[in-house]
Amino acid sequence: MPRQKSERFIVPIGPQHPALKEPGHFEFTVEGEVVTNATARLGFVHRGMEKGAESRTWTQDLYLMERVCGICSHVHSMAFVLGVEKLANVQAPPRAQAIRELVAELERIHSHILWLGVAAHEGGFDTLFMFSWRDRETVMDLLETISGNRVNYSANVLGGVKVDINERQKDELLRGMDFLEERTRHYLKVVTEDDTFLGRTRNIGVMTFEEATRLGAIGPTGRASGLLRDVRMDSPYAGYPDFPIQIVTAKAGDLEARFVVRIKELFESYRLVREIVEKIPSGDLTTKIPRRIPEGETVSRVEAPRGELFYYIKSNGTDRPERVKVRTPSLCNCASVLTTAIGHKLADMPMILAGIDPCFSCNDRMVVLNGPAGQSLWDWEKLRQYGIEYYKK
Amino acid sequence: MNNPIQNVMEKIKTWARTNSPWAIHFNSGSCNGCDIEILATLTPRYDVERFGIKLQGSPRHADVLICTGPVTLQARDRLVRIYEQMPEPKFVVAVGSCSISGGVFDGCYNVVGDISEVIPVNVYVPGCPPRPEAIIYGIEQLLKTLQP
């Protein structure tokens, strides 16, 4: 029987798909089992928050920005307050800065363990998913004792923090860290020694150092390819000048390296939490900040669990910002998925996709298109029609 | 419905439905907070599978649609399509403040509004995000209304 010339198929995944917890749409072109091309369509969770921020006051925006992403909510509000404090020329007290760092590191622990579970689940290793999420409840309890909420802690206010830690909470934190450290050591052993799991991760989705540099990979995804890039080290903010981190990198750039980098970052976070608990400076929690922020513009960078988070804030001297621009780490890493996916089997796609720890709710931004006749503004109906036509092809 | 066999069949159906509802989860513009709490209900500490509740991948196998977040213009068509693909009888649980009123996103230009503006909702679970216990309680309330 003559073979068909081309056996190309396009496999659409999403926006509602069991492998994705959030809506995102991917199209993989496959020849047999091997992926030859990949495209992504984002924007299902685009809500128009940057525009919405312009019609809210600085304080209201704090709560809006915290809900850019539920997993890394604290770093979003931290990037925002650090920018606003820079504009207002106000410095939060040292104790507030230390508590900001403490909550950020606890959030990193929760986010990395969450990722470990989800990535293991995508690889079909549900036991690890269940175990890691059971242990994650420890850090969720700690965040709840500190802030009163499991997610969206709203620990920051303009000019400081609104939560404090007492002796009892310090004990709980230390006990929690001991438990988690022991468990994490076990997970490190599992992901580096379990043969079945290594079959799904070793040499899969390899991104070399050169490629990572070219694609602008950041965060643990970039560090797993040997990139020395971490905002906490490059330009320390909040409490990081007093409680510095040690950067964790790996060389291989495959999925296994991303597991190892994230797990080793957990140990670093445990160490930092212990250090902050022991040496937390005493003093006030907040300073006074004006209701109207002086005119000016600023850039604020923090290291989110997924990589560098970038805020641009412009004030026109009123009680509302003139422009807030957010650039989230998942957007930078998205290109790396589409490139590393090519040449792998379709079955590896969920793992490669999960490997960058994608977060679509952070991601979905509006892009203004420069049309052919010099027109740069599209109304909504036109944009929608364009989108429908574009994806019809 | 006087046929005794039909009566018995209805009873068996209700028994099966209330003891093993299969759920599907769709995020139509949420910040993820509710989604990770829904995921947390499946994991060992909360473990909804002991009530027979199972998170299911395909809308065609699902009885309960768990929605999070406000509805964005992009996700609206998908949400309606998923709802229409579900077999009757179908129930909708709206989780989180955004799915009740739009929450903090109320007034953003790409947000249509809450879930009930697009599809009918049976149970609302408030909170930003609701605790896993609250989500379980919400689903339990839904199952109670199905009892004869």
Coordinates of C-alpha atoms in Angstrom, one line a residue, chain A residues 14-18 21-23 25 41-49 51-52 56 63-64 67-71 110 114 118 129-131 133-134 136-138 140-141 144 149-152 359-361 366 380 384, chain B residues 24-37 39-40 42-46 49 55-59 70 72-78 82 98 103-111 128-133:
Chain A
G14 CA -7.0 23.7 25.4
P15 CA -8.4 26.1 26.4
Q16 CA -10.2 23.6 28.6
H17 CA -8.0 20.6 29.0
P18 CA -7.2 18.3 31.9
K21 CA -5.4 24.2 35.1
E22 CA -5.8 27.5 33.4
P23 CA -7.1 28.3 29.9
H25 CA -4.5 27.2 23.8
R41 CA -2.6 31.4 21.8
L42 CA -2.8 33.3 25.0
G43 CA -5.3 35.9 26.2
F44 CA -8.2 33.8 27.6
V45 CA -7.7 35.4 31.0
H46 CA -6.9 38.9 29.8
R47 CA -9.0 41.1 32.1
G48 CA -7.7 44.6 31.4
M49 CA -6.1 45.0 34.8
K51 CA -6.2 49.8 32.4
G52 CA -8.3 49.1 35.5
R56 CA -8.4 53.1 41.1
Y63 CA -5.4 44.8 46.2
L64 CA -6.0 44.7 42.4
R67 CA -4.8 39.5 42.1
V68 CA -2.8 39.5 38.9
C69 CA -1.8 36.0 40.0
G70 CA -3.1 33.9 42.9
I71 CA 0.0 31.8 43.3
H110 CA 4.5 27.1 48.5
L114 CA 2.9 23.2 44.2
V118 CA 1.8 19.6 39.3
F129 CA 1.7 14.9 43.5
M130 CA -0.3 13.8 46.5
F131 CA 2.7 13.6 48.8
W133 CA 0.7 18.7 48.2
R134 CA 0.1 17.1 51.6
R136 CA 2.5 21.9 51.1
E137 CA -0.3 22.3 53.5
T138 CA 2.4 22.9 56.2
M140 CA -0.1 27.1 53.8
D141 CA -0.8 26.8 57.5
E144 CA -2.4 31.5 57.3
N149 CA -5.5 33.9 54.5
R150 CA -4.2 30.9 52.7
V151 CA -3.8 32.7 49.3
N152 CA -3.8 36.5 48.6
C359 CA 1.0 30.9 34.9
F360 CA -1.5 32.2 32.3
S361 CA -3.3 34.5 34.6
M366 CA -3.0 43.2 25.5
W380 CA -12.6 45.8 20.3
R384 CA -11.9 40.3 17.9
Chain B
I24 CA -15.2 19.6 35.7
H25 CA -13.3 22.8 36.4
F26 CA -13.1 25.8 34.2
N27 CA -11.2 29.0 34.8
S28 CA -12.8 31.8 32.8
G29 CA -10.5 34.7 34.0
S30 CA -9.6 33.9 37.6
C31 CA -6.4 34.9 39.3
N32 CA -5.5 31.2 40.0
G33 CA -6.1 31.6 43.7
C34 CA -9.4 29.7 43.6
D35 CA -7.9 27.1 41.2
I36 CA -5.2 26.1 43.5
E37 CA -7.7 25.8 46.3
L39 CA -6.9 21.5 43.4
A40 CA -6.1 21.4 47.2
L42 CA -8.3 16.8 45.8
T43 CA -5.2 16.3 47.8
P44 CA -4.7 14.2 51.0
R45 CA -5.7 16.7 53.7
Y46 CA -9.1 17.5 52.2
E49 CA -12.7 11.6 46.6
L55 CA -12.4 15.9 38.9
Q56 CA -13.0 14.9 35.4
G57 CA -11.3 16.1 32.2
S58 CA -14.1 16.0 29.7
P59 CA -17.3 18.1 29.9
P70 CA -15.1 36.6 36.3
T72 CA -13.7 37.6 30.2
L73 CA -14.7 38.3 26.6
Q74 CA -12.3 35.7 25.3
A75 CA -13.4 32.9 27.6
R76 CA -17.2 33.6 27.4
D77 CA -17.8 31.5 24.2
R78 CA -15.7 28.7 25.7
I82 CA -18.4 23.7 27.8
C98 CA -15.1 37.2 41.3
G103 CA -14.8 41.0 42.5
V104 CA -11.8 43.3 42.2
F105 CA -12.0 43.0 38.4
D106 CA -15.4 44.6 38.3
G107 CA -15.2 47.4 35.7
C108 CA -12.2 46.2 33.8
Y109 CA -12.8 46.6 30.1
N110 CA -12.4 42.9 29.1
V111 CA -14.6 41.5 31.8
C128 CA -11.2 35.4 48.0
P129 CA -10.3 32.6 47.6
P130 CA -12.7 30.3 49.6
R131 CA -11.0 27.8 51.9
P132 CA -11.1 24.2 50.6
E133 CA -13.5 23.4 53.4

